[in-house]
Amino acid sequence: MALAGGSLGYAPIHAEEHDSDLTKRLTSEVSVEMPQVVLGERQFVETSLGFCAVTITGDRRKTPCVTFHDVGTNHETCFASIMLQSSPGAILGQNCCFYHIDAPGSESRPRPLDAAAAGMTMDKLVVMTADIIRHYGLQQMIGLGVGAGAWVLAAYAARYPQNGGFMGLTLLSPPTQTCGWGEYISGNNTLTAMSVFGFSPMVRSHFLNRLYSYTTRCSGNGHSHDFLRVTDRDMSSLQSAGVYAYYQALLKRPDLSQGLLSLTCRILLVLGEESMYYNQALELSDRMQHARCQVVSVPDASILACDDRPEKLFVPLRHFLERLQEDGLGSDWNLNVD
């Protein structure tokens, strides 16, 4: 059955200036101020499995920070709050150059999908990530992943340690096990609805329930709810065929437990207590190297803990970066951000 949102086939565009419509919408409609760090240059990188959008923001001479978003978002909606000057992400924004990877079809103003995206798997996204990192020649990186994106970056770090690798990974609510029956049934019902109706209110509600806590969804006010409203509205502008493929890949993901246990880089695990992945990630963290892994449990938060409770991330993130400095990364960082 055809998916709403565009057919397959690809007219490649290699580079363009990215003027971030999201920034304009947030500054005009939401009671928060978006920083210029969200703006950047969008490039379509040709990987061995097709084209993938990468948005580069910041000074390329700074430490590279590779990001990967969760299903139902893109880098703009997923990382907007953490990039605010008043948020913990200000530390990252002042000290890093971001390479935001968008899953095929999830970027803003998406192009028709590459044929390879029709058979998207999580393993293929890992390969595409490896090709992108190799394309830019990135080494001694930081990674920032949310949900499915956290799975991709962690799997890359485990499978490609010889590529220069991540010095540190910040993972928000990563799924560490294969899909359980509850997630599988709910997810496949949503995929069926997407194939018929595209981003209907029911489909958007499903993704918002994954991403945000009950408190944020029901509060009706505050910055957290503002970001939820923007995510809800902008979701329908994504290419449903791309989001469908990404979500289908997530529901068929391999187990990541052994890969995470093999990592030697520093890890900051941020676990929203209302996330469906909370228990499995917390259980796995007990088996990881405690000297290299810091775990932060965030109450009243789901997968997007950075939106639900951004104030809970400031101190752990600063401590995480301080430990990386002790390891020799970011000797020129300024971590004294008010």
Tab-separated table of C-alpha atoms in Angstrom:
chain	number	residue	atom	x	y	z
A	1	MET	CA	0.000	0.000	0.000
A	2	ALA	CA	1.341	3.426	-0.926
A	3	LEU	CA	2.461	5.652	1.884
A	4	ALA	CA	1.318	9.217	2.171
A	5	GLY	CA	4.089	11.737	1.854
A	6	GLY	CA	5.965	10.974	-1.342
A	7	SER	CA	7.097	8.256	-3.692
A	8	LEU	CA	10.484	6.658	-4.009
A	9	GLY	CA	13.142	7.938	-6.369
A	10	TYR	CA	15.751	10.579	-5.652
A	11	ALA	CA	16.865	13.871	-7.122
A	12	PRO	CA	20.089	14.403	-5.167
A	13	ILE	CA	20.968	17.820	-3.818
A	14	HIS	CA	24.461	17.945	-2.371
A	15	ALA	CA	24.465	21.167	-0.386
A	16	GLU	CA	22.210	24.052	0.526
A	17	GLU	CA	21.966	26.809	3.074
A	18	HIS	CA	19.604	25.801	5.848
A	19	ASP	CA	17.586	28.773	7.147
A	20	SER	CA	15.699	26.804	9.818
A	21	ASP	CA	12.008	27.609	9.572
A	22	LEU	CA	11.733	26.095	13.043
A	23	THR	CA	13.658	29.014	14.538
A	24	LYS	CA	11.167	31.496	13.101
A	25	ARG	CA	8.192	29.477	14.315
A	26	LEU	CA	9.562	29.077	17.815
A	27	THR	CA	10.510	32.722	18.248
A	28	SER	CA	7.109	33.886	17.010
A	29	GLU	CA	4.839	31.294	18.619
A	30	VAL	CA	6.656	29.830	21.616
A	31	SER	CA	7.735	31.627	24.774
A	32	VAL	CA	11.393	30.669	24.363
A	33	GLU	CA	14.255	32.090	22.347
A	34	MET	CA	15.968	29.910	19.768
A	35	PRO	CA	19.745	30.321	19.467
A	36	GLN	CA	21.610	30.769	16.207
A	37	VAL	CA	23.379	27.447	16.838
A	38	VAL	CA	20.335	25.676	15.344
A	39	LEU	CA	21.098	27.307	12.001
A	40	GLY	CA	23.637	25.736	9.711
A	41	GLU	CA	24.491	24.332	6.327
A	42	ARG	CA	22.565	21.292	5.180
A	43	GLN	CA	24.356	18.849	2.920
A	44	PHE	CA	23.168	15.617	1.338
A	45	VAL	CA	26.016	13.153	1.747
A	46	GLU	CA	26.181	10.199	-0.618
A	47	THR	CA	26.759	7.046	1.416
A	48	SER	CA	27.142	3.465	0.247
A	49	LEU	CA	23.403	3.020	0.892
A	50	GLY	CA	22.045	6.263	-0.510
A	51	PHE	CA	21.906	9.946	0.361
A	52	CYS	CA	21.521	11.241	3.913
A	53	ALA	CA	20.984	14.805	5.145
A	54	VAL	CA	23.589	16.271	7.499
A	55	THR	CA	23.261	19.761	8.975
A	56	ILE	CA	26.497	21.306	10.214
A	57	THR	CA	26.295	24.056	12.827
A	58	GLY	CA	29.144	25.815	14.574
A	59	ASP	CA	32.868	26.277	14.065
A	60	ARG	CA	34.364	23.235	12.334
A	61	ARG	CA	37.623	23.775	14.223
A	62	LYS	CA	35.859	22.814	17.446
A	63	THR	CA	35.269	19.315	18.817
A	64	PRO	CA	32.808	17.474	16.554
A	65	CYS	CA	29.525	16.395	18.129
A	66	VAL	CA	27.496	13.939	16.039
A	67	THR	CA	23.773	13.797	16.777
A	68	PHE	CA	21.024	11.391	15.762
A	69	HIS	CA	17.337	11.979	16.510
A	70	ASP	CA	14.480	9.702	17.556
A	71	VAL	CA	11.593	8.474	15.410
A	72	GLY	CA	8.907	11.077	14.734
A	73	THR	CA	11.341	13.985	14.988
A	74	ASN	CA	14.314	15.385	13.126
A	75	HIS	CA	17.384	17.171	14.442
A	76	GLU	CA	15.493	20.462	14.729
A	77	THR	CA	12.612	19.282	16.883
A	78	CYS	CA	14.639	16.667	18.764
A	79	PHE	CA	17.529	18.904	19.843
A	80	ALA	CA	15.981	22.388	19.832
A	81	SER	CA	15.593	22.616	23.604
A	82	ILE	CA	19.058	21.333	24.433
A	83	MET	CA	20.559	23.975	22.119
A	84	LEU	CA	18.884	26.890	23.871
A	85	GLN	CA	21.312	29.356	25.418
A	86	SER	CA	19.540	28.927	28.765
A	87	SER	CA	19.769	25.137	28.631
A	88	PRO	CA	22.495	22.581	29.386
A	89	GLY	CA	23.167	22.408	25.669
A	90	ALA	CA	24.720	25.872	25.831
A	91	ILE	CA	27.851	24.114	27.086
A	92	LEU	CA	27.863	21.945	23.981
A	93	GLY	CA	26.946	24.804	21.670
A	94	GLN	CA	29.870	26.937	22.810
A	95	ASN	CA	32.443	24.174	22.621
A	96	CYS	CA	31.404	21.893	19.756
A	97	CYS	CA	30.631	21.822	16.062
A	98	PHE	CA	27.484	19.793	15.443
A	99	TYR	CA	26.980	17.276	12.682
A	100	HIS	CA	23.244	16.585	12.855
A	101	ILE	CA	22.340	13.404	10.971
A	102	ASP	CA	18.714	13.059	9.890
A	103	ALA	CA	17.359	9.631	8.996
A	104	PRO	CA	16.350	9.574	5.290
A	105	GLY	CA	12.988	11.297	4.895
A	106	SER	CA	12.998	12.850	8.374
A	107	GLU	CA	14.816	16.077	7.475
A	108	SER	CA	12.842	19.313	7.157
A	109	ARG	CA	11.712	20.006	3.600
A	110	PRO	CA	12.591	16.398	2.696
A	111	ARG	CA	13.522	15.298	-0.779
A	112	PRO	CA	12.051	12.140	-2.357
A	113	LEU	CA	13.497	9.076	-0.679
A	114	ASP	CA	16.454	7.219	-2.071
A	115	ALA	CA	15.423	3.714	-3.116
A	116	ALA	CA	17.705	2.252	-0.427
A	117	ALA	CA	15.536	3.845	2.278
A	118	ALA	CA	12.667	1.523	1.366
A	119	GLY	CA	14.622	-1.339	2.938
A	120	MET	CA	15.909	0.686	5.868
A	121	THR	CA	17.217	-1.228	8.876
A	122	MET	CA	18.977	-0.070	12.008
A	123	ASP	CA	22.146	-1.771	10.804
A	124	LYS	CA	21.961	0.173	7.529
A	125	LEU	CA	21.624	3.423	9.469
A	126	VAL	CA	24.784	2.483	11.358
A	127	VAL	CA	26.595	1.949	8.044
A	128	MET	CA	25.335	5.295	6.743
A	129	THR	CA	26.544	6.969	9.938
A	130	ALA	CA	29.968	5.372	9.488
A	131	ASP	CA	30.107	6.620	5.890
A	132	ILE	CA	29.169	10.141	6.987
A	133	ILE	CA	31.783	10.236	9.739
A	134	ARG	CA	34.365	8.953	7.271
A	135	HIS	CA	33.249	11.510	4.678
A	136	TYR	CA	33.967	14.408	7.038
A	137	GLY	CA	37.088	12.808	8.496
A	138	LEU	CA	35.802	13.149	12.053
A	139	GLN	CA	37.846	11.852	14.971
A	140	GLN	CA	37.771	12.236	18.747
A	141	MET	CA	34.063	12.974	18.674
A	142	ILE	CA	31.225	13.351	21.114
A	143	GLY	CA	27.914	11.654	20.315
A	144	LEU	CA	24.423	12.804	21.301
A	145	GLY	CA	21.583	10.408	20.516
A	146	VAL	CA	17.937	10.149	21.552
A	147	GLY	CA	15.852	6.967	21.521
A	148	ALA	CA	16.379	5.210	18.192
A	149	GLY	CA	19.177	7.671	17.428
A	150	ALA	CA	20.936	6.654	20.638
A	151	TRP	CA	20.794	3.037	19.418
A	152	VAL	CA	22.410	4.028	16.104
A	153	LEU	CA	25.292	5.973	17.671
A	154	ALA	CA	25.981	3.334	20.331
A	155	ALA	CA	25.965	0.583	17.700
A	156	TYR	CA	28.365	2.613	15.557
A	157	ALA	CA	30.730	3.104	18.502
A	158	ALA	CA	30.696	-0.640	19.206
A	159	ARG	CA	31.203	-1.744	15.584
A	160	TYR	CA	33.678	0.857	14.330
A	161	PRO	CA	36.133	1.522	17.177
A	162	GLN	CA	38.964	1.762	14.651
A	163	ASN	CA	37.442	4.845	12.976
A	164	GLY	CA	38.707	7.272	15.604
A	165	GLY	CA	35.586	6.548	17.578
A	166	PHE	CA	33.617	8.440	20.163
A	167	MET	CA	35.436	9.754	23.200
A	168	GLY	CA	32.083	10.233	24.884
A	169	LEU	CA	28.440	9.354	24.244
A	170	THR	CA	25.378	11.028	25.721
A	171	LEU	CA	22.478	8.635	25.200
A	172	LEU	CA	18.915	9.586	26.091
A	173	SER	CA	16.705	6.552	26.759
A	174	PRO	CA	18.378	4.117	24.356
A	175	PRO	CA	16.525	0.865	23.554
A	176	THR	CA	19.001	-1.837	24.526
A	177	GLN	CA	16.948	-4.973	23.831
A	178	THR	CA	14.931	-6.299	20.924
A	179	CYS	CA	11.386	-5.045	20.586
A	180	GLY	CA	8.948	-6.453	23.155
A	181	TRP	CA	5.425	-7.556	22.318
A	182	GLY	CA	3.748	-4.449	23.717
A	183	GLU	CA	5.975	-2.087	21.742
A	184	TYR	CA	5.699	-4.275	18.635
A	185	ILE	CA	1.882	-4.430	18.608
A	186	SER	CA	1.456	-0.728	19.361
A	187	GLY	CA	4.093	0.206	16.799
A	188	ASN	CA	2.653	-1.952	14.040
A	189	ASN	CA	-0.840	-0.581	14.649
A	190	THR	CA	0.639	2.880	14.180
A	191	LEU	CA	2.452	1.813	11.011
A	192	THR	CA	-0.817	0.492	9.600
A	193	ALA	CA	-2.530	3.796	10.383
A	194	MET	CA	0.367	5.714	8.795
A	195	SER	CA	0.131	3.673	5.597
A	196	VAL	CA	-3.513	4.703	5.225
A	197	PHE	CA	-3.829	8.136	6.813
A	198	GLY	CA	-0.292	9.530	6.998
A	199	PHE	CA	0.265	11.755	10.034
A	200	SER	CA	-3.274	11.627	11.387
A	201	PRO	CA	-4.004	12.943	14.911
A	202	MET	CA	-3.906	9.365	16.215
A	203	VAL	CA	-0.472	8.742	14.684
A	204	ARG	CA	0.930	12.025	16.014
A	205	SER	CA	-0.494	11.227	19.442
A	206	HIS	CA	1.300	7.874	19.433
A	207	PHE	CA	4.671	9.479	18.783
A	208	LEU	CA	4.086	12.266	21.304
A	209	ASN	CA	3.195	9.675	23.949
A	210	ARG	CA	6.540	7.980	23.251
A	211	LEU	CA	8.529	11.190	23.412
A	212	TYR	CA	6.987	13.195	26.249
A	213	SER	CA	5.993	12.556	29.838
A	214	TYR	CA	2.414	12.546	31.070
A	215	THR	CA	3.063	15.792	32.944
A	216	THR	CA	4.303	17.574	29.830
A	217	ARG	CA	1.444	16.280	27.689
A	218	CYS	CA	-1.207	17.348	30.190
A	219	SER	CA	0.242	20.580	31.576
A	220	GLY	CA	-0.954	22.815	28.752
A	221	ASN	CA	1.679	25.458	29.505
A	222	GLY	CA	5.373	25.984	30.140
A	223	HIS	CA	8.409	25.612	27.910
A	224	SER	CA	8.190	21.813	27.835
A	225	HIS	CA	4.645	21.911	26.501
A	226	ASP	CA	5.695	24.590	24.009
A	227	PHE	CA	8.212	22.202	22.505
A	228	LEU	CA	5.603	19.447	22.427
A	229	ARG	CA	3.276	21.716	20.424
A	230	VAL	CA	6.013	22.530	17.921
A	231	THR	CA	6.946	18.842	17.587
A	232	ASP	CA	3.284	17.940	17.070
A	233	ARG	CA	2.763	20.552	14.379
A	234	ASP	CA	6.036	19.929	12.557
A	235	MET	CA	5.613	16.162	12.553
A	236	SER	CA	3.061	16.382	9.762
A	237	SER	CA	5.626	18.170	7.560
A	238	LEU	CA	7.953	15.165	7.658
A	239	GLN	CA	7.849	12.619	4.858
A	240	SER	CA	5.656	9.860	6.258
A	241	ALA	CA	7.356	7.245	4.064
A	242	GLY	CA	10.692	8.093	5.693
A	243	VAL	CA	9.322	8.070	9.241
A	244	TYR	CA	7.500	4.806	8.465
A	245	ALA	CA	10.761	3.203	7.308
A	246	TYR	CA	12.678	4.483	10.357
A	247	TYR	CA	10.029	3.265	12.798
A	248	GLN	CA	9.730	-0.107	11.080
A	249	ALA	CA	13.504	-0.487	11.349
A	250	LEU	CA	13.389	0.348	15.066
A	251	LEU	CA	10.720	-2.285	15.716
A	252	LYS	CA	12.976	-4.895	14.059
A	253	ARG	CA	16.169	-3.767	15.824
A	254	PRO	CA	18.781	-6.257	17.037
A	255	ASP	CA	19.733	-6.513	20.691
A	256	LEU	CA	22.325	-3.890	21.633
A	257	SER	CA	23.305	-5.168	25.083
A	258	GLN	CA	26.636	-6.737	24.185
A	259	GLY	CA	27.574	-3.795	22.014
A	260	LEU	CA	27.016	-1.355	24.862
A	261	LEU	CA	28.924	-3.548	27.295
A	262	SER	CA	31.900	-3.555	24.921
A	263	LEU	CA	32.201	0.239	24.792
A	264	THR	CA	35.274	1.791	26.373
A	265	CYS	CA	34.363	5.460	25.854
A	266	ARG	CA	32.724	7.543	28.544
A	267	ILE	CA	28.939	7.291	28.556
A	268	LEU	CA	26.278	9.545	30.026
A	269	LEU	CA	22.981	7.646	30.178
A	270	VAL	CA	19.983	9.940	30.642
A	271	LEU	CA	16.953	7.795	31.380
A	272	GLY	CA	13.482	9.289	31.513
A	273	GLU	CA	11.597	7.256	34.092
A	274	GLU	CA	8.455	7.214	31.924
A	275	SER	CA	10.306	5.980	28.838
A	276	MET	CA	9.350	2.512	27.626
A	277	TYR	CA	13.082	1.735	27.554
A	278	TYR	CA	13.794	2.827	31.125
A	279	ASN	CA	13.910	-0.573	32.830
A	280	GLN	CA	15.986	-2.315	30.162
A	281	ALA	CA	18.529	0.517	29.993
A	282	LEU	CA	18.742	0.770	33.782
A	283	GLU	CA	19.247	-2.986	34.103
A	284	LEU	CA	22.037	-2.928	31.536
A	285	SER	CA	23.726	0.048	33.203
A	286	ASP	CA	24.271	-2.080	36.315
A	287	ARG	CA	26.531	-4.333	34.227
A	288	MET	CA	28.551	-1.536	32.617
A	289	GLN	CA	31.867	-0.088	33.788
A	290	HIS	CA	30.764	2.318	36.496
A	291	ALA	CA	34.010	4.268	36.251
A	292	ARG	CA	33.166	5.100	32.631
A	293	CYS	CA	29.359	5.221	32.737
A	294	GLN	CA	27.290	7.865	34.505
A	295	VAL	CA	23.551	7.216	34.853
A	296	VAL	CA	20.964	9.933	35.429
A	297	SER	CA	17.363	8.896	36.115
A	298	VAL	CA	14.973	11.752	35.380
A	299	PRO	CA	11.517	11.669	37.022
A	300	ASP	CA	8.488	13.026	35.161
A	301	ALA	CA	10.344	12.554	31.880
A	302	SER	CA	10.141	10.210	28.916
A	303	ILE	CA	12.478	9.681	25.953
A	304	LEU	CA	12.892	13.431	25.357
A	305	ALA	CA	14.057	14.181	28.890
A	306	CYS	CA	15.881	17.207	27.461
A	307	ASP	CA	12.446	18.721	26.728
A	308	ASP	CA	10.579	17.366	29.757
A	309	ARG	CA	13.117	18.322	32.444
A	310	PRO	CA	16.057	20.256	30.942
A	311	GLU	CA	17.109	21.601	34.338
A	312	LYS	CA	17.972	18.065	35.445
A	313	LEU	CA	20.686	17.730	32.794
A	314	PHE	CA	22.906	20.737	33.484
A	315	VAL	CA	25.066	19.383	36.311
A	316	PRO	CA	25.437	15.816	34.914
A	317	LEU	CA	26.359	17.146	31.476
A	318	ARG	CA	28.949	19.526	32.888
A	319	HIS	CA	30.494	16.749	35.001
A	320	PHE	CA	30.523	14.482	31.950
A	321	LEU	CA	32.412	17.056	29.894
A	322	GLU	CA	34.825	17.670	32.770
A	323	ARG	CA	35.661	13.958	32.823
A	324	LEU	CA	36.282	14.087	29.068
A	325	GLN	CA	38.647	17.003	29.601
A	326	GLU	CA	40.544	14.902	32.125
A	327	ASP	CA	40.842	12.251	29.395
A	328	GLY	CA	42.514	14.809	27.119
A	329	LEU	CA	39.559	15.917	24.984
A	330	GLY	CA	38.590	19.569	24.673
A	331	SER	CA	41.584	21.230	26.285
A	332	ASP	CA	40.246	24.556	24.984
A	333	TRP	CA	36.677	24.063	26.225
A	334	ASN	CA	35.051	26.692	28.400
A	335	LEU	CA	32.693	24.891	30.763
A	336	ASN	CA	31.932	27.934	32.902
A	337	VAL	CA	28.584	28.628	31.281
A	338	ASP	CA	26.043	30.475	33.399
